[in-house]
Structure formats: C-alpha cells, structure tokens
Short mmCIF file of C-alpha atoms in Angstrom, two decimals:
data_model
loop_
_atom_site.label_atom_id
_atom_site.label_comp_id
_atom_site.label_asym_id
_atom_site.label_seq_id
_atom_site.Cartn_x
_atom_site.Cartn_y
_atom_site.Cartn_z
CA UNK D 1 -10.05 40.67 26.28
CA UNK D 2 -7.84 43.65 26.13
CA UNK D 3 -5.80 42.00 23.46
CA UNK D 4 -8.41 42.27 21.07
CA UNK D 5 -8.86 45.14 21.23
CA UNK D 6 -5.58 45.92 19.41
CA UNK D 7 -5.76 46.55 15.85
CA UNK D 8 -2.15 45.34 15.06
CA UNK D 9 -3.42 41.82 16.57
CA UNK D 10 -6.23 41.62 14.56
CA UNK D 11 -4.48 42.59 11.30
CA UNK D 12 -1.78 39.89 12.13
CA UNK D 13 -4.85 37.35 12.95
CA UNK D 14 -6.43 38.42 9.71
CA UNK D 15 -3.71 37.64 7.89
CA UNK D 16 -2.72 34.22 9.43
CA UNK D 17 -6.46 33.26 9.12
CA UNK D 18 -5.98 34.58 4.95
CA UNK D 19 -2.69 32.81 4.27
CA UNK D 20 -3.07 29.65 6.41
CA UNK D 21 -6.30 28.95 4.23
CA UNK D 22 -5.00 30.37 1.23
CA UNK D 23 -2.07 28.11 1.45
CA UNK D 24 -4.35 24.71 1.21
CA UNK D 25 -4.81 25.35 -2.53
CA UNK D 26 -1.57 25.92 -4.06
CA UNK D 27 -0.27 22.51 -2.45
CA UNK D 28 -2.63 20.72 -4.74
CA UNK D 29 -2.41 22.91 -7.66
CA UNK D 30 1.56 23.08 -7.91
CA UNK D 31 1.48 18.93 -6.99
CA UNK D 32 -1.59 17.93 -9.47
CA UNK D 33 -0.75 19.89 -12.39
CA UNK D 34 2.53 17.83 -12.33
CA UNK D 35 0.71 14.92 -11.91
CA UNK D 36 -1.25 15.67 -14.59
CA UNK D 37 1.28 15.94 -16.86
CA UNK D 38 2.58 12.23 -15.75
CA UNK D 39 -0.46 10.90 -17.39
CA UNK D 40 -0.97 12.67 -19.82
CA UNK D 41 2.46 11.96 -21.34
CA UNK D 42 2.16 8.48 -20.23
CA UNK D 43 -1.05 8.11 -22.83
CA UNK D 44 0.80 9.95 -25.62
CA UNK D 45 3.43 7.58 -24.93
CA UNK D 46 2.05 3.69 -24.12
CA UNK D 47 -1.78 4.44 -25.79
CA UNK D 48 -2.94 3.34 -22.30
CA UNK D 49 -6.43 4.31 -22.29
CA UNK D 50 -6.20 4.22 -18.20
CA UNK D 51 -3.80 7.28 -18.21
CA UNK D 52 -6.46 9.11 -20.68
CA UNK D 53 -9.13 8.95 -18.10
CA UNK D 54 -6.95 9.43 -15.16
CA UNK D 55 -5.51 12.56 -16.62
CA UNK D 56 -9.15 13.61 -16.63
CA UNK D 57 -10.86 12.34 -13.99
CA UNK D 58 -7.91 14.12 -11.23
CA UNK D 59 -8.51 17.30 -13.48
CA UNK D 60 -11.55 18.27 -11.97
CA UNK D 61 -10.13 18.31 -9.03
CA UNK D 62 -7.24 20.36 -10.10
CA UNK D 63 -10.01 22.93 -11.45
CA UNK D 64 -11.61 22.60 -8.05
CA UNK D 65 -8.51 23.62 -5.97
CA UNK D 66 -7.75 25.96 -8.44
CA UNK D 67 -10.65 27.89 -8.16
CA UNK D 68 -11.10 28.04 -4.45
CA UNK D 69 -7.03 29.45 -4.45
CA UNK D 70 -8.05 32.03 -6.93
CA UNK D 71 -10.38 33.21 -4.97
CA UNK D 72 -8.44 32.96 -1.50
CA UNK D 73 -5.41 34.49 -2.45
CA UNK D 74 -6.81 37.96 -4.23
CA UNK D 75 -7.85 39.11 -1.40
CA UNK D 76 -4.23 39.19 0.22
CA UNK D 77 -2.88 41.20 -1.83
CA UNK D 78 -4.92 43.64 -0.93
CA UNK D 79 -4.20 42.89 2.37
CA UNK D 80 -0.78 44.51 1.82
CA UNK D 81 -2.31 48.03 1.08
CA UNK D 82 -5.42 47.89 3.58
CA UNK D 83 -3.41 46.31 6.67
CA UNK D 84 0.00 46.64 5.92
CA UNK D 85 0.39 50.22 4.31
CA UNK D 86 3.95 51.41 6.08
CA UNK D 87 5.44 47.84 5.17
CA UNK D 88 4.23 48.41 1.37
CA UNK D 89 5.70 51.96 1.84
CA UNK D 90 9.17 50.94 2.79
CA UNK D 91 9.42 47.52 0.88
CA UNK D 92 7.15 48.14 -2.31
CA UNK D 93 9.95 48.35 -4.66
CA UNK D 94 11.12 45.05 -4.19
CA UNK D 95 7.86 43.26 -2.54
CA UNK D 96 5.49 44.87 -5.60
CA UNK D 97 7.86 44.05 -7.85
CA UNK D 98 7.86 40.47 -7.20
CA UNK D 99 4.73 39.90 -6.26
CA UNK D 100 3.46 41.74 -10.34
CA UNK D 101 6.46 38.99 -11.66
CA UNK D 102 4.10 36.45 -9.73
CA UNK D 103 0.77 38.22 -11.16
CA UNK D 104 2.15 38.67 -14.72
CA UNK D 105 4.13 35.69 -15.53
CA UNK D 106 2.54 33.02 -13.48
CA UNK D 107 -0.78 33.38 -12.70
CA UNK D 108 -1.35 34.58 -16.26
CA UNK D 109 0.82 31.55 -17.50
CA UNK D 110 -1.20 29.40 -15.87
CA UNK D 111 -4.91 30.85 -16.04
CA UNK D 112 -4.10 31.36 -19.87
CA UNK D 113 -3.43 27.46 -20.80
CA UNK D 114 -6.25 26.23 -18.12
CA UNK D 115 -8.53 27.00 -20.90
CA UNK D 116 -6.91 24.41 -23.29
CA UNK D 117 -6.31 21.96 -20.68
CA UNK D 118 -9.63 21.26 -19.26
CA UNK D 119 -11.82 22.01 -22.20
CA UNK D 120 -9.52 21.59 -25.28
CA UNK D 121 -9.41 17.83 -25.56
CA UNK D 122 -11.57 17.42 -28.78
CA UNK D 123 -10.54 20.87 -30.15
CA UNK D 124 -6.35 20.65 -30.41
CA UNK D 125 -3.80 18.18 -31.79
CA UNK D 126 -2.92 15.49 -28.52
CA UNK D 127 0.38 17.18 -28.22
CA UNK D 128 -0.72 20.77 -28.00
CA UNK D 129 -2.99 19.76 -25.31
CA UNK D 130 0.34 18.01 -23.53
CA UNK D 131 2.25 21.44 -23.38
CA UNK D 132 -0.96 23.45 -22.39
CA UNK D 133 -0.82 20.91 -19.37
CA UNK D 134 3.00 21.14 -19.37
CA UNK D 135 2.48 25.67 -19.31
CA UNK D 136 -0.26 25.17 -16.15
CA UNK D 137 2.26 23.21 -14.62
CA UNK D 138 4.79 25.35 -15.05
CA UNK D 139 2.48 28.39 -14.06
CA UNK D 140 1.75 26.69 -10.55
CA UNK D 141 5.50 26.00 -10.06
CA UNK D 142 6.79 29.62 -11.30
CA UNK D 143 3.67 31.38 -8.98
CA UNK D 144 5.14 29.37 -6.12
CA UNK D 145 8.69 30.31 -6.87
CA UNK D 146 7.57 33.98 -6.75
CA UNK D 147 5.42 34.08 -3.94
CA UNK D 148 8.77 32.05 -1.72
CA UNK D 149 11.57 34.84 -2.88
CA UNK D 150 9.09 37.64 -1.89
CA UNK D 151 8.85 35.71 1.70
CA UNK D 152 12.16 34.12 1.81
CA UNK D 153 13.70 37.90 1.19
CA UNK D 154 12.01 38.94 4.05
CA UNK D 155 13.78 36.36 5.69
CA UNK D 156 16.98 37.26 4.75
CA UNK D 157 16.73 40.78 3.22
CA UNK D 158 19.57 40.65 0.86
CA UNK D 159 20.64 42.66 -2.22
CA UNK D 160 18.75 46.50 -0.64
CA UNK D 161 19.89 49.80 1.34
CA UNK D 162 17.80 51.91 2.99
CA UNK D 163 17.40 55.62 1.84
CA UNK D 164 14.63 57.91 3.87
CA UNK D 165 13.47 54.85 5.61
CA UNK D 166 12.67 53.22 2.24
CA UNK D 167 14.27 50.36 0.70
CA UNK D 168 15.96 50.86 -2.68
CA UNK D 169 17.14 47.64 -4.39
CA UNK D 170 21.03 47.10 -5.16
CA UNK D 171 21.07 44.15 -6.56
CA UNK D 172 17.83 42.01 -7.90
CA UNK D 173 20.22 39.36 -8.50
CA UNK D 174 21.06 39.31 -4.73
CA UNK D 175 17.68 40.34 -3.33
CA UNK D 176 15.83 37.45 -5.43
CA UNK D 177 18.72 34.82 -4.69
CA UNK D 178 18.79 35.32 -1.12
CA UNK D 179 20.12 33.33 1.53
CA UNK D 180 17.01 31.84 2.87
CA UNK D 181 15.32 31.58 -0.98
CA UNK D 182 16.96 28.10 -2.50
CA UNK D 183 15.46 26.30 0.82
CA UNK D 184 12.56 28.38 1.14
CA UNK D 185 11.65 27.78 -2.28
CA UNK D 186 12.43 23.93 -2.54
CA UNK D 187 11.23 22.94 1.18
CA UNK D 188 7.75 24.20 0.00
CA UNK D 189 7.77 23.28 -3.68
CA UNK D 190 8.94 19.07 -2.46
CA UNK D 191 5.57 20.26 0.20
CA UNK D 192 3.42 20.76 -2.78
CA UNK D 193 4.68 17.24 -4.23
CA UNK D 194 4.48 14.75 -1.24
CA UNK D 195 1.08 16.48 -0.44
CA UNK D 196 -0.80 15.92 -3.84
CA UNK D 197 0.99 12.23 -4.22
CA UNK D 198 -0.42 11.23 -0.81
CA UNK D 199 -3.93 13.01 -1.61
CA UNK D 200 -3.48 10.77 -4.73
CA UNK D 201 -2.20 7.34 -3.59
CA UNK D 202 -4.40 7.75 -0.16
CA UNK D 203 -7.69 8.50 -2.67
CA UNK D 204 -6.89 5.73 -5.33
CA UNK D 205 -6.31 3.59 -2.00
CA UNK D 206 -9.89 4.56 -0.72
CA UNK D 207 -11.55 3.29 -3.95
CA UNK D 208 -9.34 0.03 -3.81
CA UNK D 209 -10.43 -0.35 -0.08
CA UNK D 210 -14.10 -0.23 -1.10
CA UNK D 211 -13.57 -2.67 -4.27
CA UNK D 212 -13.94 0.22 -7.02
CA UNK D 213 -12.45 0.32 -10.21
CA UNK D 214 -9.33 -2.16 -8.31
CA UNK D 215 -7.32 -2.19 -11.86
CA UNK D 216 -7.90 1.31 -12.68
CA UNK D 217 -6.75 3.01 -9.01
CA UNK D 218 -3.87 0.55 -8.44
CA UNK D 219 -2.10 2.42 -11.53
CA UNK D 220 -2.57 5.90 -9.47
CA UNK D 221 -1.42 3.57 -6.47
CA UNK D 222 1.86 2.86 -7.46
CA UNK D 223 2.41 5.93 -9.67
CA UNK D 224 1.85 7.79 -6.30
CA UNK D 225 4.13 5.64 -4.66
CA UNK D 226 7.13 5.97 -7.66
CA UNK D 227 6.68 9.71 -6.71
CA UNK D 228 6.87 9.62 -2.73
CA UNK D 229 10.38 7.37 -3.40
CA UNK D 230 11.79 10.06 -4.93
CA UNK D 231 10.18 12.85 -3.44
CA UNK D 232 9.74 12.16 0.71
CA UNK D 233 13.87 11.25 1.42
CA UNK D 234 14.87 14.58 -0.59
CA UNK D 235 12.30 16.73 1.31
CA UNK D 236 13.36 15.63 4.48
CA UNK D 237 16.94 16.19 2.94
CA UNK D 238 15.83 19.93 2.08
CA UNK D 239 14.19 20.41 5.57
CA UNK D 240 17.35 19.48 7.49
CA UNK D 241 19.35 21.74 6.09
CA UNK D 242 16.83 24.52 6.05
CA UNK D 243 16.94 24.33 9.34
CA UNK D 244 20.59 24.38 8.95
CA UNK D 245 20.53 27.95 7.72
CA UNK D 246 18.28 29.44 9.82
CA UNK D 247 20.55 28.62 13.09
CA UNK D 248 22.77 30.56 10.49
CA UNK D 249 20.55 33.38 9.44
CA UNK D 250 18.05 33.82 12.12
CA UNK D 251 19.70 32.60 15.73
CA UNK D 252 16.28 33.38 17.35
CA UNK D 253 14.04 32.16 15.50
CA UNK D 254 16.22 28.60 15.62
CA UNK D 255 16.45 28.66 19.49
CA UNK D 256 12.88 29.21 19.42
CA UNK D 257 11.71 26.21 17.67
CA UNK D 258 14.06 24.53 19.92
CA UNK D 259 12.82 26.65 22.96
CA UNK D 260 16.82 27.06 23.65
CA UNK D 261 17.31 29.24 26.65
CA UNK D 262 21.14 29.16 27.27
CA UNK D 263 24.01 29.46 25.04
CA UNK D 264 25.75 26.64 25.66
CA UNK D 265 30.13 26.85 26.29
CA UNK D 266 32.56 25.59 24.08
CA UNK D 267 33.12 22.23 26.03
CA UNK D 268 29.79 21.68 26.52
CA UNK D 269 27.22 20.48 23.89
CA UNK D 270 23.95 21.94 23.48
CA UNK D 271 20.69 19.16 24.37
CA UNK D 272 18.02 18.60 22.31
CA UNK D 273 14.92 19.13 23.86
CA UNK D 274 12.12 16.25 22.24
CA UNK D 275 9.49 17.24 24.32
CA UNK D 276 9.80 20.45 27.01
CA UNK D 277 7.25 23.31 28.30
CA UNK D 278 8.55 26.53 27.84
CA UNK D 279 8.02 29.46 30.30
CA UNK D 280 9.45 33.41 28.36
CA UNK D 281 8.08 35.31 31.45
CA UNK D 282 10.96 33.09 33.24
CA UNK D 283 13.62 32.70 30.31
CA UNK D 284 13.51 28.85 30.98
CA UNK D 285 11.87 25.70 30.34
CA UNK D 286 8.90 24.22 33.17
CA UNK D 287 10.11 21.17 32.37
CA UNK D 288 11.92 19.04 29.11
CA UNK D 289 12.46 15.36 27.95
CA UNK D 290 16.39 15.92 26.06
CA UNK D 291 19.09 14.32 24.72
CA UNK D 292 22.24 15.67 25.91
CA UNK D 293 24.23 17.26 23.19
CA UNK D 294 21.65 16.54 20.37
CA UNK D 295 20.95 19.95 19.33
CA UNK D 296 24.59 20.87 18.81
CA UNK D 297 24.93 17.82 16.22
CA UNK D 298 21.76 18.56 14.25
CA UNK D 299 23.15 22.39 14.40
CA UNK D 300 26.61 22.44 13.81
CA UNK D 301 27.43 18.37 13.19
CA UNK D 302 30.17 18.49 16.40
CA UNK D 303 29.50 17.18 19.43
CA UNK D 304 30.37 20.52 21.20
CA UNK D 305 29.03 22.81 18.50
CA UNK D 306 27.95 26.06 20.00
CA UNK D 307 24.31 26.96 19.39
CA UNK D 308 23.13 30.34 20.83
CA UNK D 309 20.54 30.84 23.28
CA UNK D 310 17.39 32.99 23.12
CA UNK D 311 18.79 35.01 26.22
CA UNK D 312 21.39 36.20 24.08
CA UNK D 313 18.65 38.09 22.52
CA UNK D 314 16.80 40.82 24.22
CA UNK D 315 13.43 40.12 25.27
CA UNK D 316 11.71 41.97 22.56
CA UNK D 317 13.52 40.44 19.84
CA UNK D 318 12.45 36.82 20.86
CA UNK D 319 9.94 35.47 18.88
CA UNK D 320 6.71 35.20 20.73
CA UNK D 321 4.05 31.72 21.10
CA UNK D 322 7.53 29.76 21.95
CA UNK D 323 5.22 27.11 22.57
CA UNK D 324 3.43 26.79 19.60
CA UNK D 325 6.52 27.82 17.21
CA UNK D 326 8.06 24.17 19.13
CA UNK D 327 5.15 21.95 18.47
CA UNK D 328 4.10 22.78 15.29
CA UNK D 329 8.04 21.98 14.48
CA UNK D 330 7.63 18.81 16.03
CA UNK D 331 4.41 17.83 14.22
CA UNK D 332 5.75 18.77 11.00
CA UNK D 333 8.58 16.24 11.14
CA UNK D 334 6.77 13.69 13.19
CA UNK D 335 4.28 13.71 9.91
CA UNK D 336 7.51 13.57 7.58
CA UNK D 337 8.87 10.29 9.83
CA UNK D 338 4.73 8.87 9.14
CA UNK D 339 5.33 9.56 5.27
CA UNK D 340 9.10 7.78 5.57
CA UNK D 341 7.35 5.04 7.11
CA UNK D 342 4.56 4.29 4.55
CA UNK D 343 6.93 4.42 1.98
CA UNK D 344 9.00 2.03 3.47
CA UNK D 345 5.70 -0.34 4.29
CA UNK D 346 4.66 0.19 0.68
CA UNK D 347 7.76 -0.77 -1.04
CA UNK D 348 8.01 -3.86 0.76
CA UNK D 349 4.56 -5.09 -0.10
CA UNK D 350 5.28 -4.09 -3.93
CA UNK D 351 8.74 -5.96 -3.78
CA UNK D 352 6.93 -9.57 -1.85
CA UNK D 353 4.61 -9.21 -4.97
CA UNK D 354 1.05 -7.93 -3.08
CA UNK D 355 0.64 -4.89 -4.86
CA UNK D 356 -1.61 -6.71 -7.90
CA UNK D 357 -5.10 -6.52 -8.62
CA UNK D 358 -5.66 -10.00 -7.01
CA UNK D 359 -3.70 -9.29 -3.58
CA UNK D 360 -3.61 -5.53 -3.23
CA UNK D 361 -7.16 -5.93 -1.47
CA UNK D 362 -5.68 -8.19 1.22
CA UNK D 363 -3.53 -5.38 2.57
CA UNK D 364 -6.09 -2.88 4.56
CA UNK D 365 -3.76 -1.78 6.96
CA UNK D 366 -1.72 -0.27 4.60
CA UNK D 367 -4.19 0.78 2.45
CA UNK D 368 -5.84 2.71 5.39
CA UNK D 369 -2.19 4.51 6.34
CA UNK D 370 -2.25 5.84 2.84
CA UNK D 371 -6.07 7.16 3.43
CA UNK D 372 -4.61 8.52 7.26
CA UNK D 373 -2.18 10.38 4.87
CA UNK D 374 -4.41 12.16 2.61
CA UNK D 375 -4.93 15.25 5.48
CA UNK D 376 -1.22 15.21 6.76
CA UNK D 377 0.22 16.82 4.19
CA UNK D 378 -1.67 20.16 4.82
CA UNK D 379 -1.22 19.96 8.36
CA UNK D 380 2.44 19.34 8.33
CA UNK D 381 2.61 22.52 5.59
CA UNK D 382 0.24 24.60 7.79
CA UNK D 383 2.78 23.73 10.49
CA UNK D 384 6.06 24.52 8.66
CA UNK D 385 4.20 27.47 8.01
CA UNK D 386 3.60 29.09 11.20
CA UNK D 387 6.76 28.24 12.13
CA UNK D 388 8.29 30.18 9.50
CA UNK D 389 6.19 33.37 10.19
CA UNK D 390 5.86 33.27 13.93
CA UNK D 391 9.31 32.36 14.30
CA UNK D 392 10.37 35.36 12.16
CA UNK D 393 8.49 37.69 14.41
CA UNK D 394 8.94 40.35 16.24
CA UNK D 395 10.24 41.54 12.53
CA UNK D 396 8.01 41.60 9.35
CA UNK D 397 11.13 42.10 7.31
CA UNK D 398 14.16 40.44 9.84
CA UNK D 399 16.41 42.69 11.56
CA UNK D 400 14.75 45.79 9.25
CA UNK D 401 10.98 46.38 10.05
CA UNK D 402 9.29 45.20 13.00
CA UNK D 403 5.64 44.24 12.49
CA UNK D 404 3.76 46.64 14.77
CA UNK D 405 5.48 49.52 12.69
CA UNK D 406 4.40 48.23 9.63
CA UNK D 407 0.77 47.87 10.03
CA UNK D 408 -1.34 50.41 9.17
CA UNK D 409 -3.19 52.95 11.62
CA UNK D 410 -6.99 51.22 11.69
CA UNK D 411 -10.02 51.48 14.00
CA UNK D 412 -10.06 48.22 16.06
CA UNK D 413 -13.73 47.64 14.75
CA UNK D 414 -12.79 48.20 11.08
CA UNK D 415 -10.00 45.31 11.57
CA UNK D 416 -12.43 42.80 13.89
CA UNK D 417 -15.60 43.14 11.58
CA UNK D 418 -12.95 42.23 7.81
CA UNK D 419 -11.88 39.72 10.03
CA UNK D 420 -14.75 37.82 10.89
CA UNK D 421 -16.38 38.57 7.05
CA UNK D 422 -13.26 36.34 5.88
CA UNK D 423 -13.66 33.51 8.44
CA UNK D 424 -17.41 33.59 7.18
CA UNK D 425 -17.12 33.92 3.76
CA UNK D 426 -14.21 31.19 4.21
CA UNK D 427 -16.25 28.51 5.86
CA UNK D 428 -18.86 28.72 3.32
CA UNK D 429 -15.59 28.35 0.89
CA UNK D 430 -14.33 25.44 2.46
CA UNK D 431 -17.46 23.75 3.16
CA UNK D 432 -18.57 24.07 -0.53
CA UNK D 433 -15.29 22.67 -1.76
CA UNK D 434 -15.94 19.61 0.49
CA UNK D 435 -19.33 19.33 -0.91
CA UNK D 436 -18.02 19.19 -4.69
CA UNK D 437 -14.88 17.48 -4.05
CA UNK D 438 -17.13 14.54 -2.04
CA UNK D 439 -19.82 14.45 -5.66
CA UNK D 440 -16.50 14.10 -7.69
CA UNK D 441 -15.11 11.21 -5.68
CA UNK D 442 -18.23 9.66 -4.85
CA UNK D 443 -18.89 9.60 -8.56
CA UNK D 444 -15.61 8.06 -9.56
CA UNK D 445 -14.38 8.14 -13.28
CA UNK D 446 -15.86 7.89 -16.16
CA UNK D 447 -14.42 4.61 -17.53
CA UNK D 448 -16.15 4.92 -21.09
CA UNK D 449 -14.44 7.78 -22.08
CA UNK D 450 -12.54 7.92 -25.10
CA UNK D 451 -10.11 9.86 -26.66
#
C-alpha cells in the first residue's frame, strides 16, 4: 500500500498506537489513588478493619497500572524529539516547559511517596502513611493536569507569538489557562474517576456474583456507587459543554464529529445527524437518520442557531477519517447514557432495600451490568480520545502548525520497523498485565490482615 510507505503516516500511527495504550494506565492510576485514599481515611476514621484491607488489597493493583504507565509513557517523550523534531523546534518553549512541570512536580510527587504507600505500613505513624497516599494522589491528578494544558494549548494556542517561525511565550498565565484547558482538563480527570469506580464496583460485583467475600465487596459496591452519583451526571455535564466550546474554538473539528456538510441559514435550524455515512470525496452524507434542528439546540441552545458547515472550510483544512471521528463520538456518549443507566438501576435497588448481604445476591442482572462496565470506561476514553486528536487534524498545533510539517525527515523503514517493536513489545506488556492482574483477583484479599 502506497500509504505506508509514507513516513509522516507511520510516525502519526506510531504515535496513536503509543498514546492510545499509554492512556489505559493513567485512568486507573489518577481514579485508584483517590480511591485509595477513601479507605484509607475511612479506617483512620471508623477503625473498620474492612477499609484496612481494602485499602490494600486495590493497592496492588494501583502498583500494577502504575508500573505498566511508567513504562508506556517514557517512551513518548522521546517520541517528540525522534518523530516530531520541527514541532519540538517551534513549540519547545512552551511544550518542554510543561511537559518538565509534569516530569518534575508530578511524576516525582508521586513516584517519591509510592515508596511509603505500598511498603510503609508497619514502618510510619497511620497518619503519615494517609498523606503519602494523599501526595500519590495528588501526583496522579497534578501529572494529568499537566499532560491536558500541554494538549489542550495545542488546541487553543493561547498566550504565544511567533518570532522566526518559533513560538515565544507572552503570557504563561494565558498559554496554561487556555480556552480549551478547564474542559480538557476536567472532561478527562471526571474520565479517570467514573473509569476506576466502575473497574471497582464491576470487580467487587464479580466476587459478589460468585459468592466471595459477599460482606467484604458489598462495602466497595456501594462505595463505588456513592462515587458514580456524584461523578457520572457532572461528567456528562463537563462533556456537553466541551463540546460547547469546540463549535466555538474549532468549527471543523465540531462539524466533523457531526459530519456537518452545510452551513445552515438563519431561518433554518441545523439537524442532528444520529446515525449518517459520510462521503469527503463528495462533501455530503451517503445517507443519515436526523432530527431536524437538533444540532443547532445542542450548539447554540436556539432553535435556529447557526452552526457552520465543513464546506466552509477548504478541503485541506477538514479533518480527515470523518467517519471514524463520528462514531467514536457516538460510542463515547452512548457508553456515558449505559453508565447513567446503571446508576439509576443501582440506586433503586439500594433505596427498595436489596443492596444487603442477604439480598444483594438475588440481583444478577444488575450485578452483571456493573461487570459489562468494567471495560467501557477505557473504550469510551480511547474514543473521546481520537476524537480529540483526529478531529484536531490537519493541524498539530490548530490554525499554527500542520502535522506533516512538523514531523521529522525519516527513512520510511526506520519509522515502520520502531513501529512494529512498540506494538510487540506492547502486547507482551499488555498480556503480562492481564496475567498478574487475573493472579491478584483470582486470589482475592487477604482477610487476616491486620493493622
């Protein structure tokens, strides 16, 4: 295929192929370490020995995921230098900048207390060992914030000028608070949260299902539930509007995930296409299930709001894969509507009294849609995530850099054969975590343990 034969495909492959595995770790660590904390306070607080041995039976875990991101995400930043040489050229001011924040005061915050955490139990006072839990947690959360303004800026590139084709930071104020970064950062931070809880609630659910420890996993059970209350309504909040700002901010990338041809007139509403095939070579769609007028309420929130087309955009500025930037939209918030809908199922079975020990067994269905939900929440993040970077594309920074002239000049085979040494040496990752992640479950807590 002639395509693959270009090295600015494969460096953009590599790199989806890096970041959409790399990104399966932090969603546990940011979520668990939080979780983590839950319990552990919870002990300090009621003596319950339960919350002892949760806090460290989901800690291996943690150290599991942990490990596995280390060693997935070192590699990207590399990636930057190797691949992406002309875009660290012209951004590395601001990008490296961030990016050594992220290195120095999160990564470090949270490597340096991991020690105390996992093996520091017998060896410091109770409530030192709470805020070396409390300073991981906080390390997950800050490396997250980090790594979102670096990608939200190239969203929005705010707060820079350009001088000799280089950027040169005005404001770091501006730059780090850009437009895109307070959803950017909270869409994926709530993504973290719902995705550990449901990992949590659907695991403690799989040991209730198969008559395990009932008492001990109902507590994770409904302290995974107290969290999705809270946490699934505001991130669907959060992902409305984020979508909000990018018909704002990024016109194209908007009418893409709505594969929008045609700028709709000011007496006309825009539809909303729920299910449509879309053709670029023809500027159109094959075919589409719509609801007149839709898209300009969920845009602008009038009936007639005017939402602009991708024609208004030349053809090289629309964001390619059309299709797949529309589905994976789709999937994301169909799997947000499943989460809504366990919740809801959930909190009426708590509030008609079947969520005890005694009764909690005689609800499988709904112990099963938890277990269903244990995979979504990486797939619905993997989603949101290509359609953040394909839909920013054709531009690696928007409206600045375009990605083919920011990849570095590199022999097709050089590119192909790094490529396929990371989808090996990624496997063997992934199958290895499933391997010790499966002798940690199947092996259950240890329910002798004392403090």
């Amino acid at each position: 295929m002639e395509i693959l034969q270009d090295s600015v495909f494969l460096s953009r492959l590599q790199f989806s192929v890096t970041a959409l595995f790399h990104i399966l770790w932090p969603l546990m660590t940011v979520g668990l370490s939080i979780i983590l904390v839950v319990f552990e306070g919870l002990w300090l607080k009621t003596a319950d020995i339960d919350c002892y041995r949760h806090a460290h039976f989901w800690a291996k875990l943690f150290l599991l995921n942990f490990s596995v991101g280390v060693i997935s995400g070192l590699p990207m930043e590399f990636e930057f230098g190797a691949n992406w040489s002309r875009f660290s050229i012209m951004a590395g001011e601001f990008f490296g900048n961030i990016l050594g924040f992220e290195g120095a005061m999160a990564f470090m915050l949270e490597a340096g207390f991991l020690g105390i955490m996992l093996f520091g139990w017998t060896r410091v006072p109770p409530i030192m060992h709470l805020f070396a839990t409390c300073m991981v947690a906080l390390g997950a959360s800050l490396s997250a914030f980090w790594i979102l303004v670096a990608n939200s800026w190239m969203q929005t590139p705010d707060g820079i000028h350009l001088e000799n084709n280089r950027v040169v930071v005005d404001s770091y104020f501006d730059a780090i608070f850009n437009k895109n970064m307070p959803w950017g950062v909270s869409h994926m931070w709530f993504a973290c949260l719902a995705t550990s809880l449901f990992v949590l609630g659907g695991l403690s659910a799989w040991y209730i299902l198969n008559k395990r420890h009932t008492a001990f996993f109902l507590k994770s059970f409904k302290l995974a539930f107290l969290g999705v209350i809270f946490v699934v309504p505001l991130q669907i909040f959060i992902g409305h509007n984020s979508g909000k700002e990018v018909f704002v901010n990024q016109p194209a990338k908007a009418a893409a995930l709505e594969a929008h041809w045609d700028t709709n007139e000011n007496d006309k509403g825009a539809a909303w296409n729920l299910l449509t095939w879309p053709n670029k070579a023809e500027q159109q769609n094959d075919w589409a299930i719509a609801i007149p007028n839709g898209l300009s309420w969920i845009a602008t929130g009038e009936r007639h709001g005017q939402v602009q087309g991708l024609k208004a955009f030349l053809k090289g500025d629309q964001p390619p894969a059309i299709l797949l930037i529309f589905y994976s939209f789709r999937l994301m918030v169909l799997i947000g509507m499943y989460f809504l809908a366990v919740m809801l199922w959930t909190a009426v079975a708590w509030i008609s009294g079947r969520l005890t020990v005694e009764l909690i067994a005689n609800n499988p269905l709904l112990l099963r849609a938890w277990i269903a939900a244990i995979p979504l929440g990486y797939l619905a993040s993997e989603c949101g995530w290509i359609v953040r970077e394909v839909g920013r594309q054709p531009w690696v920074i928007y409206g600045i850099l375009r990605t083919r002239d920011a990849a570095s000049v590199l022999p097709t085979s050089v590119v192909a054969s790094t490529l396929l040494a990371f989808i090996v040496v990624y496997s063997i990752l992934f199958v290895l975590f499933l391997i010790f992640a499966s002798r940690i479950i199947r092996k259950g807590p240890d329910l002798t343990l004392t403090p």
